Each structure stands twice: as C-alpha cells, then as structure tokens.
Amino acid sequence: MSPLKLYHYSLSPPSQLALMTIRHLKLEVEIITVDLLKQDQLSPEFIKVNPQHTVPTIDDNGFILWESRAIATYLVSSKAPGSSLYPTDVKKRAVVDARLHLDHELYIALREVVFPIYALGSTEIPQDKKDKVYKILGNLNTFLEGQKYAAGSELTIADLALLATITSLQEIGANICKFSNVSAWLKSLDSIPGAQENLEGAQLFGNFIKSKINQTDTWESSHYCCAVQSVKMATLKYYYYPEGAPNRAALLTIRNLNLDAEVIFVDLRKKEHLTEKFVKMNPQRCMPLLDDNGFLLCESRAISQYLVTTRAPGSSLYPTDPKKRALVDARLYLDTTLHAVSRSFFFPIHSMGETKIPELPKQRLYQLLGYLNDMMEDKLFVAGDELTIADFSILASFSTYYHCGANVKNLKNLIAWYKRCESLPGFQENEDAAKDFGDMFKSKLNIKESWEELEK
C-alpha cells in the first residue's frame, strides 16, 4: 500500500492542521509542496487532483479529499478508530465538531484580514476585521474556562485546528494575550507533535503579511468583544430564527428524522438572543441552539451531526463509513464557507442600509457554487448518491440565494438537485422562509427578480 500523500503548503493554517493530525497518528506520508504564492494550485496537474484547487489535499490510495477538518476527522476515523483525538462518544464528538466549526469561522475571519493584503495590495487592516477576530477569540476564551482543552479534558483535533489558526493570527499581530484562557491553552500545546512545524510555518506567514503592511508588533485595538462568564446549564428543544439558513438546515434534519422537538422562535430583530437567559445558555449568542435534556449545542452542522448520531445511529444521513462521512463533512465545511461569503453582504444590506452587492464576494459566491455544481456531475446529492445532512445545510443556503435573486439558473446540476429535494420533509417550510427572506432582501435592493438588474 502506498503511503498517504499530502499536498501541503507550510504557510497555510488548514494545511498545518492536516500535517499535525498526521504527526499525531504517526502516519507514513509523502508531502508534496504546493506553493500558493507561485500559484502551483492552478496547475493543470493539481486541478486534476482537486478541482477546487485548495490545500491541504490528501490522496489515500486513490481516495482524494480536501477540506482540512474533514481530512482530520477522516484520518482519525480510518487510521485510529476510537482515538480520543476524535471521540466516539456522541456528546464528546458533538462538542469537538462544534469547536471545529468555530475554528472554521475563525479561519474565515483570518482570511478576511489577510486576503486584501496579499492579493489586493491593501496596506491596512480595518478595525471591524480585527474586532471580528477578537469576538470569536472571546467566545473560545469562554469555552476554555475551567477546562484544559478546547472540547474538554482531552486533546482533540479541535485543538489542532484552533492551534494552527490562532498561531497564524498571533504571528500576523493579533494580541492573544488579551485572552487569558486562550493564552494558557496555547502555551500548553507547545510540545505536542507537529507544533514546531506549525510555528515555523506561521512565522513565515506572519513575516510575509507584516512586511506588506510595515507592521512589527501586535494590532492596536482599544475595543474588542469581551468574553462573558461561562455558566453551567440546567426533551429536545430547538431555538431558531427562520431567516437564517443555518437555522433552517438543522430544522430540516429534525423534520427528516421525524423527531419530537419543541421549536422555540427567538426573534433576533428584538435582540432576544442577547437576553441574560439566552446568553447563559449560549455565550456565543448565535442561532440555532439545541437543548437535549440539558446538553446544549450550537452550530447548525454540529447539531445535525449529533442528532443523526444519537437518534438514528448508522443512518445514511450521516454515514459511518469513514470515506462517505468525510465527503459529507467536506460539503458541510463548504456550506460554512458559502454562508460566510454571503453573510458578508447579506448582513450590511439586511441590517445596515447598504443597497449594493460588492462584486468580489458576489463572484466568490458564484465561484463556490460553480465548484459544487461541477462536483455534482452524475450525482444525485451533494455528497454522492444518497441523501445526507450535507444536503440539508446546502439546501437551506441555496434556497436563500435562489430567492434573493442570485443568478443560479445556469447551474444545471444544482437546479436538478433542488427540484429533487422538493419531496423532502420540511422542504416547503424551508422554502417559505427562504422566500420571505428573499422578498425582503430584493426589496432593499429595489429589484424584482435577479441581481443582474443592478447592473443595468
């Protein structure tokens, strides 16, 4: 059997996550460097391997997978099943999954800081971008209160993911010392396998970014989102707000599992998510939130993973086969990226009076949807030929873009899949909420049908 191949770039935090996972598992690996600055990822040879042309990418004897967190979960599940790095206990695993999604959110915030610098020639970091990073770090600081690692008392791949991202943030100037729990946790990971390689890559990355903006020290920021107090929590309740696609995604999982759940509406417009009662349940102050007899979990994708694992173990909605599951995880992370890109203009238009869609994120959204459309060639669903929770997440997102006026009708594979989903439990409930949001969004842009009207 050939050794695992890792397409890697040392300056990339997601790539460092994959490498640290490999080091922890002591796997034989062939490391193939893909220099992003030299655009090696755009070579025809690499695109044949990964049409999304991202690192890291692994080749496990012909099984190709990208998306770093999906790679990490796959490697543990297939090479070291039962390892505490990705625990089999469903509640412990759900918390790890939630922290992995938190890391993905943090990485997107990091990318929003550095992309304008290395790709667009910007020489400043806007304050709102710094504040976004600090807000997420504040949430992590709260989660770390009273515990050794990101997801509890044992080291997991969530720690490896967050270590890679936060080390890079620190090296480009984020002041991690503001967060005592994060700082102590970071120091405790100094000697784990792969930590030194990760640090060296982060330092190269930091030096590169700092040289572009003539910065030598930490960011100067007099205000950031402070962490709230961590509170212990007191069958199944689901707190949601239907305008948000992630809220509808996990609700689709509940409907398709035919679960008896109390669905509790939380009105974000009235800031009910900022009430003392809600913040005690979820210091991250985000929706949706699941309460399973006192076990509290936010992050819609982690909720879906947890519900299938606890209510329908073995279901093809979240398959137990490591390769099938890894593909589902990869599509879930792709949906997280879609949501972050679209939120960058949905929120300013919805809540801040903006009336235009910036060209860069709009084209990025179309690019990602194009990749997904290509991945679905000759496939019935987004992760293969069986319905999975990845379909629920992407259905909630795609229906939003469709009704908000995105020009998606040329994406034949996605349109055929969207039509195919009409028979799913909860489809019409999702569709109605997406259409309501879309009508509101288009009214703020003063368009009737498509974003193309804005260009006329």
Short mmCIF file of C-alpha atoms in Angstrom, two decimals:
data_model
loop_
_atom_site.label_atom_id
_atom_site.label_comp_id
_atom_site.label_asym_id
_atom_site.label_seq_id
_atom_site.Cartn_x
_atom_site.Cartn_y
_atom_site.Cartn_z
CA MET A 1 0.00 0.00 0.00
CA SER A 2 1.35 3.40 -0.98
CA PRO A 3 1.95 5.98 1.75
CA LEU A 4 -0.55 8.75 2.26
CA LYS A 5 0.10 11.76 0.03
CA LEU A 6 -0.40 15.24 1.48
CA TYR A 7 -0.49 18.24 -0.83
CA HIS A 8 0.74 20.87 1.58
CA TYR A 9 1.79 24.49 1.96
CA SER A 10 3.51 25.36 5.22
CA LEU A 11 2.12 28.93 5.34
CA SER A 12 -1.47 27.61 5.31
CA PRO A 13 -3.14 27.01 8.72
CA PRO A 14 -5.57 24.39 7.33
CA SER A 15 -2.62 22.57 5.80
CA GLN A 16 -0.86 22.62 9.14
CA LEU A 17 -3.94 21.04 10.76
CA ALA A 18 -3.73 18.12 8.33
CA LEU A 19 0.00 17.72 8.96
CA MET A 20 -0.34 17.88 12.76
CA THR A 21 -3.05 15.21 12.61
CA ILE A 22 -0.71 13.02 10.55
CA ARG A 23 2.11 13.61 13.05
CA HIS A 24 -0.12 12.70 15.99
CA LEU A 25 -1.23 9.50 14.29
CA LYS A 26 2.39 8.72 13.26
CA LEU A 27 1.33 8.01 9.69
CA GLU A 28 3.75 7.44 6.85
CA VAL A 29 3.28 10.37 4.49
CA GLU A 30 4.66 11.77 1.27
CA ILE A 31 4.48 15.57 1.49
CA ILE A 32 4.06 17.36 -1.83
CA THR A 33 4.57 21.12 -1.57
CA VAL A 34 2.03 23.29 -3.40
CA ASP A 35 3.31 26.87 -3.31
CA LEU A 36 0.22 29.09 -3.30
CA LEU A 37 2.24 32.26 -3.82
CA LYS A 38 3.62 30.76 -7.03
CA GLN A 39 0.09 29.60 -7.93
CA ASP A 40 1.06 25.93 -8.08
CA GLN A 41 -2.56 25.19 -7.09
CA LEU A 42 -3.68 26.38 -10.52
CA SER A 43 -1.52 23.96 -12.45
CA PRO A 44 -3.46 21.50 -14.66
CA GLU A 45 -1.85 18.61 -12.78
CA PHE A 46 -3.12 19.78 -9.40
CA ILE A 47 -6.59 20.74 -10.67
CA LYS A 48 -6.97 17.14 -11.89
CA VAL A 49 -6.43 16.07 -8.29
CA ASN A 50 -8.57 18.83 -6.72
CA PRO A 51 -10.84 20.91 -8.99
CA GLN A 52 -11.37 23.34 -6.10
CA HIS A 53 -7.55 23.83 -6.17
CA THR A 54 -7.09 24.19 -2.41
CA VAL A 55 -4.64 22.86 0.14
CA PRO A 56 -4.49 20.67 2.01
CA THR A 57 -5.50 17.75 -0.17
CA ILE A 58 -4.82 14.11 0.61
CA ASP A 59 -4.59 11.07 -1.63
CA ASP A 60 -5.16 7.92 0.41
CA ASN A 61 -4.55 5.23 -2.20
CA GLY A 62 -6.86 6.90 -4.69
CA PHE A 63 -9.34 8.39 -2.22
CA ILE A 64 -8.99 12.13 -2.75
CA LEU A 65 -10.19 14.54 -0.08
CA TRP A 66 -9.78 18.22 0.62
CA GLU A 67 -11.14 20.50 3.39
CA SER A 68 -8.72 20.26 6.32
CA ARG A 69 -11.21 19.49 9.08
CA ALA A 70 -12.84 16.74 7.02
CA ILE A 71 -9.33 15.36 6.39
CA ALA A 72 -8.60 15.36 10.13
CA THR A 73 -11.84 13.57 11.04
CA TYR A 74 -11.31 11.05 8.23
CA LEU A 75 -7.73 10.27 9.21
CA VAL A 76 -8.63 9.60 12.83
CA SER A 77 -11.76 7.63 11.93
CA SER A 78 -9.99 5.46 9.34
CA LYS A 79 -6.48 5.13 10.80
CA ALA A 80 -7.13 5.24 14.56
CA PRO A 81 -10.81 4.49 15.21
CA GLY A 82 -11.65 5.01 18.85
CA SER A 83 -8.90 7.57 19.40
CA SER A 84 -9.71 10.38 21.82
CA LEU A 85 -8.50 12.78 19.12
CA TYR A 86 -11.97 12.37 17.63
CA PRO A 87 -14.00 10.56 20.31
CA THR A 88 -16.70 8.06 19.52
CA ASP A 89 -18.91 9.19 22.42
CA VAL A 90 -21.60 11.15 20.61
CA LYS A 91 -21.76 14.06 23.05
CA LYS A 92 -17.98 14.45 23.21
CA ARG A 93 -17.79 14.22 19.42
CA ALA A 94 -20.54 16.82 19.02
CA VAL A 95 -18.54 19.29 21.12
CA VAL A 96 -15.43 18.59 19.01
CA ASP A 97 -17.49 19.18 15.85
CA ALA A 98 -18.81 22.45 17.28
CA ARG A 99 -15.27 23.64 18.02
CA LEU A 100 -14.17 22.64 14.52
CA HIS A 101 -16.90 24.85 13.11
CA LEU A 102 -15.78 27.62 15.48
CA ASP A 103 -12.27 27.23 14.08
CA HIS A 104 -13.63 27.42 10.54
CA GLU A 105 -15.38 30.66 11.46
CA LEU A 106 -12.12 31.96 12.94
CA TYR A 107 -10.15 30.94 9.85
CA ILE A 108 -12.62 32.79 7.62
CA ALA A 109 -12.11 35.88 9.80
CA LEU A 110 -8.32 35.42 9.42
CA ARG A 111 -8.71 35.14 5.66
CA GLU A 112 -10.78 38.33 5.57
CA VAL A 113 -7.84 40.08 7.25
CA VAL A 114 -5.05 38.75 5.03
CA PHE A 115 -6.63 38.29 1.59
CA PRO A 116 -6.85 42.04 0.80
CA ILE A 117 -3.20 42.35 1.87
CA TYR A 118 -1.58 39.56 -0.13
CA ALA A 119 -3.95 39.58 -3.10
CA LEU A 120 -5.27 43.14 -3.47
CA GLY A 121 -2.40 45.31 -2.29
CA SER A 122 -4.08 46.66 0.84
CA THR A 123 -1.73 48.07 3.47
CA GLU A 124 -4.14 48.34 6.40
CA ILE A 125 -6.28 46.03 8.48
CA PRO A 126 -9.74 47.54 9.04
CA GLN A 127 -10.81 47.75 12.67
CA ASP A 128 -14.00 45.78 12.05
CA LYS A 129 -11.94 42.84 10.76
CA LYS A 130 -9.81 42.88 13.91
CA ASP A 131 -12.91 43.10 16.08
CA LYS A 132 -14.42 40.07 14.34
CA VAL A 133 -11.31 38.02 15.15
CA TYR A 134 -11.36 39.19 18.77
CA LYS A 135 -15.06 38.41 19.14
CA ILE A 136 -14.50 34.79 18.12
CA LEU A 137 -11.43 34.51 20.35
CA GLY A 138 -13.58 35.87 23.18
CA ASN A 139 -16.08 33.08 22.63
CA LEU A 140 -13.28 30.49 22.68
CA ASN A 141 -11.89 32.07 25.85
CA THR A 142 -15.27 31.47 27.49
CA PHE A 143 -15.42 27.87 26.32
CA LEU A 144 -11.94 27.25 27.76
CA GLU A 145 -12.92 28.44 31.23
CA GLY A 146 -12.18 25.62 33.68
CA GLN A 147 -11.07 23.09 31.09
CA LYS A 148 -7.71 22.06 29.69
CA TYR A 149 -8.55 21.69 26.02
CA ALA A 150 -10.93 23.22 23.51
CA ALA A 151 -13.52 20.44 23.74
CA GLY A 152 -12.97 19.20 27.28
CA SER A 153 -10.30 17.39 29.28
CA GLU A 154 -8.62 15.58 26.38
CA LEU A 155 -6.66 16.79 23.37
CA THR A 156 -8.67 16.51 20.15
CA ILE A 157 -8.39 17.55 16.52
CA ALA A 158 -10.31 20.70 17.50
CA ASP A 159 -7.21 21.77 19.43
CA LEU A 160 -5.01 21.07 16.41
CA ALA A 161 -7.30 23.10 14.14
CA LEU A 162 -7.51 26.04 16.51
CA LEU A 163 -3.77 25.90 17.23
CA ALA A 164 -2.97 26.25 13.52
CA THR A 165 -5.32 29.19 13.04
CA ILE A 166 -4.51 31.03 16.26
CA THR A 167 -0.75 30.66 15.85
CA SER A 168 -1.04 32.33 12.45
CA LEU A 169 -3.24 35.07 13.91
CA GLN A 170 -0.68 35.68 16.64
CA GLU A 171 2.15 35.87 14.11
CA ILE A 172 0.35 38.46 11.98
CA GLY A 173 -0.24 40.64 15.04
CA ALA A 174 -3.42 39.59 16.86
CA ASN A 175 -2.97 40.24 20.58
CA ILE A 176 -3.74 36.80 22.03
CA CYS A 177 -2.59 37.97 25.49
CA LYS A 178 -5.96 39.71 25.87
CA PHE A 179 -7.49 36.27 26.41
CA SER A 180 -6.05 34.56 29.48
CA ASN A 181 -7.62 31.15 28.89
CA VAL A 182 -6.60 31.09 25.22
CA SER A 183 -3.04 32.15 26.13
CA ALA A 184 -2.69 29.40 28.76
CA TRP A 185 -4.15 26.80 26.39
CA LEU A 186 -1.80 27.92 23.61
CA LYS A 187 1.25 27.54 25.86
CA SER A 188 0.16 24.06 26.95
CA LEU A 189 0.37 22.87 23.33
CA ASP A 190 3.99 23.93 22.76
CA SER A 191 5.39 20.40 22.81
CA ILE A 192 2.72 18.36 21.03
CA PRO A 193 3.72 16.53 17.82
CA GLY A 194 3.85 18.90 14.86
CA ALA A 195 3.70 22.08 16.98
CA GLN A 196 7.17 23.25 15.96
CA GLU A 197 6.46 22.73 12.24
CA ASN A 198 3.22 24.64 12.67
CA LEU A 199 5.01 27.51 14.45
CA GLU A 200 7.69 27.77 11.78
CA GLY A 201 5.06 27.94 9.02
CA ALA A 202 3.07 30.54 10.97
CA GLN A 203 6.17 32.67 11.48
CA LEU A 204 6.89 32.65 7.74
CA PHE A 205 3.27 33.58 7.11
CA GLY A 206 3.37 36.34 9.72
CA ASN A 207 6.60 37.81 8.40
CA PHE A 208 5.15 37.86 4.88
CA ILE A 209 1.95 39.65 5.93
CA LYS A 210 3.70 42.11 8.26
CA SER A 211 6.16 43.05 5.51
CA LYS A 212 3.23 44.07 3.30
CA ILE A 213 1.79 46.46 5.88
CA ASN A 214 5.03 47.59 7.55
CA GLN A 215 3.98 46.19 10.93
CA THR A 216 6.36 44.84 13.57
CA ASP A 217 4.22 44.35 16.67
CA THR A 218 0.64 43.48 17.63
CA TRP A 219 -2.52 45.12 16.37
CA GLU A 220 -3.57 48.20 18.29
CA SER A 221 -7.20 47.91 19.27
CA SER A 222 -8.84 49.66 22.19
CA HIS A 223 -12.08 47.75 21.95
CA TYR A 224 -13.00 44.16 21.34
CA CYS A 225 -15.75 41.81 22.34
CA CYS A 226 -15.05 40.60 25.87
CA ALA A 227 -15.83 37.04 26.86
CA VAL A 228 -18.87 36.53 29.02
CA GLN A 229 -18.96 34.37 32.10
CA SER A 230 -19.17 30.66 31.49
CA VAL A 231 -22.35 29.21 33.00
CA LYS A 232 -23.31 25.62 33.73
CA MET A 233 -26.53 24.63 32.11
CA ALA A 234 -29.80 23.06 33.77
CA THR A 235 -36.66 16.75 25.81
CA LEU A 236 -35.31 18.23 22.92
CA LYS A 237 -35.68 21.98 22.45
CA TYR A 238 -34.62 23.80 19.30
CA TYR A 239 -34.15 27.57 19.41
CA TYR A 240 -34.23 29.08 15.94
CA TYR A 241 -34.82 32.12 13.74
CA PRO A 242 -36.17 31.16 10.30
CA GLU A 243 -34.49 33.97 8.32
CA GLY A 244 -31.10 32.35 8.92
CA ALA A 245 -30.19 29.49 6.59
CA PRO A 246 -28.25 27.56 9.29
CA ASN A 247 -31.38 27.63 11.46
CA ARG A 248 -33.38 26.03 8.67
CA ALA A 249 -30.65 23.48 7.96
CA ALA A 250 -30.76 21.85 11.39
CA LEU A 251 -34.57 22.08 11.36
CA LEU A 252 -34.55 20.09 8.12
CA THR A 253 -32.57 17.40 9.97
CA ILE A 254 -35.18 17.38 12.74
CA ARG A 255 -38.00 17.06 10.19
CA ASN A 256 -36.29 14.29 8.21
CA LEU A 257 -35.58 12.31 11.37
CA ASN A 258 -39.24 12.89 12.38
CA LEU A 259 -38.15 13.99 15.85
CA ASP A 260 -40.49 15.27 18.53
CA ALA A 261 -38.92 18.65 19.24
CA GLU A 262 -40.16 21.87 20.79
CA VAL A 263 -39.26 24.54 18.24
CA ILE A 264 -38.77 27.86 20.01
CA PHE A 265 -38.71 31.07 17.98
CA VAL A 266 -36.03 33.57 19.06
CA ASP A 267 -36.54 36.99 17.47
CA LEU A 268 -33.15 38.39 16.51
CA ARG A 269 -34.74 41.67 15.43
CA LYS A 270 -35.84 42.18 19.03
CA LYS A 271 -32.39 41.03 20.22
CA GLU A 272 -33.84 38.15 22.20
CA HIS A 273 -30.57 36.27 21.64
CA LEU A 274 -28.85 38.93 23.80
CA THR A 275 -31.07 38.44 26.83
CA GLU A 276 -29.40 37.22 30.01
CA LYS A 277 -31.35 33.95 29.85
CA PHE A 278 -30.23 33.13 26.32
CA VAL A 279 -26.61 34.20 26.84
CA LYS A 280 -26.43 31.86 29.82
CA MET A 281 -27.40 29.02 27.51
CA ASN A 282 -25.21 30.15 24.63
CA PRO A 283 -22.42 32.65 25.33
CA GLN A 284 -21.70 32.69 21.59
CA ARG A 285 -25.09 34.43 21.18
CA CYS A 286 -25.80 32.77 17.86
CA MET A 287 -28.60 30.72 16.38
CA PRO A 288 -29.61 27.92 16.23
CA LEU A 289 -29.26 26.29 19.63
CA LEU A 290 -30.20 22.75 20.64
CA ASP A 291 -31.07 21.74 24.20
CA ASP A 292 -31.14 17.96 24.54
CA ASN A 293 -32.20 17.46 28.14
CA GLY A 294 -29.54 19.88 29.38
CA PHE A 295 -26.89 19.14 26.75
CA LEU A 296 -26.54 22.44 24.89
CA LEU A 297 -25.11 22.67 21.42
CA CYS A 298 -24.90 25.49 18.90
CA GLU A 299 -23.54 25.41 15.31
CA SER A 300 -26.15 24.05 12.94
CA ARG A 301 -23.93 21.50 11.25
CA ALA A 302 -22.71 20.04 14.54
CA ILE A 303 -26.35 19.86 15.66
CA SER A 304 -27.26 17.85 12.56
CA GLN A 305 -24.30 15.53 13.07
CA TYR A 306 -25.24 15.00 16.71
CA LEU A 307 -28.94 14.39 16.04
CA VAL A 308 -28.31 11.68 13.47
CA THR A 309 -25.64 10.04 15.62
CA THR A 310 -27.88 9.94 18.70
CA ARG A 311 -31.32 9.45 17.15
CA ALA A 312 -30.54 7.34 14.09
CA PRO A 313 -27.08 5.76 14.51
CA GLY A 314 -25.96 4.07 11.31
CA SER A 315 -28.27 6.19 9.15
CA SER A 316 -27.05 7.06 5.67
CA LEU A 317 -27.93 10.68 6.52
CA TYR A 318 -24.55 10.76 8.29
CA PRO A 319 -22.83 7.55 7.21
CA THR A 320 -20.44 5.64 9.45
CA ASP A 321 -18.17 4.62 6.58
CA PRO A 322 -15.12 6.92 7.04
CA LYS A 323 -14.80 7.85 3.36
CA LYS A 324 -18.51 8.58 2.89
CA ARG A 325 -18.60 10.54 6.14
CA ALA A 326 -15.51 12.53 5.16
CA LEU A 327 -17.23 13.65 1.96
CA VAL A 328 -20.28 14.74 3.95
CA ASP A 329 -18.03 16.67 6.34
CA ALA A 330 -16.24 18.31 3.40
CA ARG A 331 -19.54 19.53 1.95
CA LEU A 332 -20.63 20.82 5.37
CA TYR A 333 -17.47 22.92 5.56
CA LEU A 334 -18.06 24.13 2.02
CA ASP A 335 -21.51 25.26 3.14
CA THR A 336 -19.92 27.13 6.07
CA THR A 337 -17.76 28.98 3.57
CA LEU A 338 -20.77 29.75 1.38
CA HIS A 339 -22.59 31.14 4.41
CA ALA A 340 -19.65 33.33 5.43
CA VAL A 341 -19.27 34.75 1.92
CA SER A 342 -22.97 35.50 1.52
CA ARG A 343 -23.30 36.92 5.04
CA SER A 344 -20.59 39.46 4.21
CA PHE A 345 -23.14 41.26 2.01
CA PHE A 346 -26.47 39.92 3.31
CA PHE A 347 -25.90 41.47 6.74
CA PRO A 348 -24.97 45.00 5.58
CA ILE A 349 -27.95 45.07 3.21
CA HIS A 350 -30.37 43.49 5.68
CA SER A 351 -29.35 45.49 8.75
CA MET A 352 -27.13 48.45 7.85
CA GLY A 353 -28.88 50.15 4.94
CA GLU A 354 -26.48 49.09 2.18
CA THR A 355 -28.08 48.91 -1.26
CA LYS A 356 -25.38 47.25 -3.37
CA ILE A 357 -23.77 43.83 -3.51
CA PRO A 358 -19.96 44.14 -3.64
CA GLU A 359 -18.57 42.48 -6.74
CA LEU A 360 -15.80 40.47 -5.05
CA PRO A 361 -17.93 38.42 -2.62
CA LYS A 362 -20.66 38.04 -5.23
CA GLN A 363 -18.21 36.49 -7.68
CA ARG A 364 -16.70 34.36 -4.90
CA LEU A 365 -20.19 33.02 -4.12
CA TYR A 366 -20.75 32.18 -7.78
CA GLN A 367 -17.31 30.54 -7.92
CA LEU A 368 -18.06 28.27 -4.95
CA LEU A 369 -21.49 27.35 -6.32
CA GLY A 370 -19.82 26.57 -9.63
CA TYR A 371 -17.39 24.23 -7.90
CA LEU A 372 -20.29 22.49 -6.16
CA ASN A 373 -22.17 22.21 -9.44
CA ASP A 374 -19.13 20.52 -11.02
CA MET A 375 -18.75 18.14 -8.06
CA MET A 376 -22.35 17.01 -8.53
CA GLU A 377 -21.92 15.87 -12.12
CA ASP A 378 -23.64 12.47 -12.40
CA LYS A 379 -24.54 12.52 -8.69
CA LEU A 380 -27.98 12.65 -7.11
CA PHE A 381 -26.99 14.51 -3.95
CA VAL A 382 -24.21 16.82 -2.81
CA ALA A 383 -22.04 14.10 -1.23
CA GLY A 384 -22.85 11.21 -3.56
CA ASP A 385 -25.94 9.25 -4.48
CA GLU A 386 -27.55 9.18 -1.04
CA LEU A 387 -29.29 11.97 0.85
CA THR A 388 -27.22 13.28 3.78
CA ILE A 389 -27.25 16.12 6.26
CA ALA A 390 -24.96 17.99 3.85
CA ASP A 391 -27.96 18.28 1.55
CA PHE A 392 -29.99 19.90 4.33
CA SER A 393 -27.33 22.54 5.02
CA ILE A 394 -26.74 23.36 1.37
CA LEU A 395 -30.47 23.27 0.59
CA ALA A 396 -31.09 25.93 3.24
CA SER A 397 -28.29 28.07 1.78
CA PHE A 398 -29.08 27.51 -1.88
CA SER A 399 -32.79 28.25 -1.47
CA THR A 400 -31.79 31.56 0.14
CA TYR A 401 -29.55 32.54 -2.79
CA TYR A 402 -32.23 31.44 -5.27
CA HIS A 403 -34.97 33.57 -3.71
CA CYS A 404 -32.66 36.51 -3.03
CA GLY A 405 -32.01 36.86 -6.76
CA ALA A 406 -28.68 35.11 -7.36
CA ASN A 407 -28.19 34.07 -10.96
CA VAL A 408 -28.03 30.30 -10.41
CA LYS A 409 -30.29 29.01 -13.16
CA ASN A 410 -27.32 28.03 -15.34
CA LEU A 411 -26.09 25.60 -12.66
CA LYS A 412 -27.90 22.63 -14.13
CA ASN A 413 -26.76 20.03 -11.61
CA LEU A 414 -27.74 22.16 -8.63
CA ILE A 415 -31.09 23.12 -10.15
CA ALA A 416 -31.89 19.46 -10.84
CA TRP A 417 -30.91 18.58 -7.26
CA TYR A 418 -33.01 21.47 -5.89
CA LYS A 419 -36.01 20.11 -7.78
CA ARG A 420 -35.22 16.63 -6.46
CA CYS A 421 -35.36 17.91 -2.88
CA GLU A 422 -38.98 19.07 -3.19
CA SER A 423 -40.29 15.80 -1.77
CA LEU A 424 -38.22 16.02 1.43
CA PRO A 425 -39.94 16.52 4.79
CA GLY A 426 -39.56 20.16 5.76
CA PHE A 427 -38.81 21.34 2.20
CA GLN A 428 -41.82 23.65 1.94
CA GLU A 429 -41.22 25.04 5.45
CA ASN A 430 -37.67 25.93 4.42
CA GLU A 431 -38.83 27.23 1.05
CA ASP A 432 -41.40 29.57 2.56
CA ALA A 433 -38.89 31.09 5.00
CA ALA A 434 -36.25 31.45 2.26
CA LYS A 435 -38.78 33.17 0.00
CA ASP A 436 -39.82 35.57 2.79
CA PHE A 437 -36.19 36.49 3.37
CA GLY A 438 -35.61 36.78 -0.37
CA ASP A 439 -38.55 39.12 -0.89
CA MET A 440 -37.31 41.36 1.91
CA PHE A 441 -33.75 41.30 0.56
CA LYS A 442 -34.79 42.15 -3.00
CA SER A 443 -36.97 44.99 -1.74
CA LYS A 444 -33.91 46.54 -0.07
CA LEU A 445 -32.03 46.32 -3.39
CA ASN A 446 -35.07 47.62 -5.30
CA ILE A 447 -35.04 44.68 -7.71
CA LYS A 448 -37.80 42.29 -8.75
CA GLU A 449 -36.01 39.13 -9.84
CA SER A 450 -32.24 38.97 -10.30
CA TRP A 451 -29.08 40.67 -9.10
CA GLU A 452 -28.38 41.30 -12.79
CA GLU A 453 -30.94 44.10 -12.61
CA LEU A 454 -28.42 46.05 -10.51
CA GLU A 455 -26.01 46.11 -13.45
CA LYS A 456 -28.41 47.73 -15.88
#
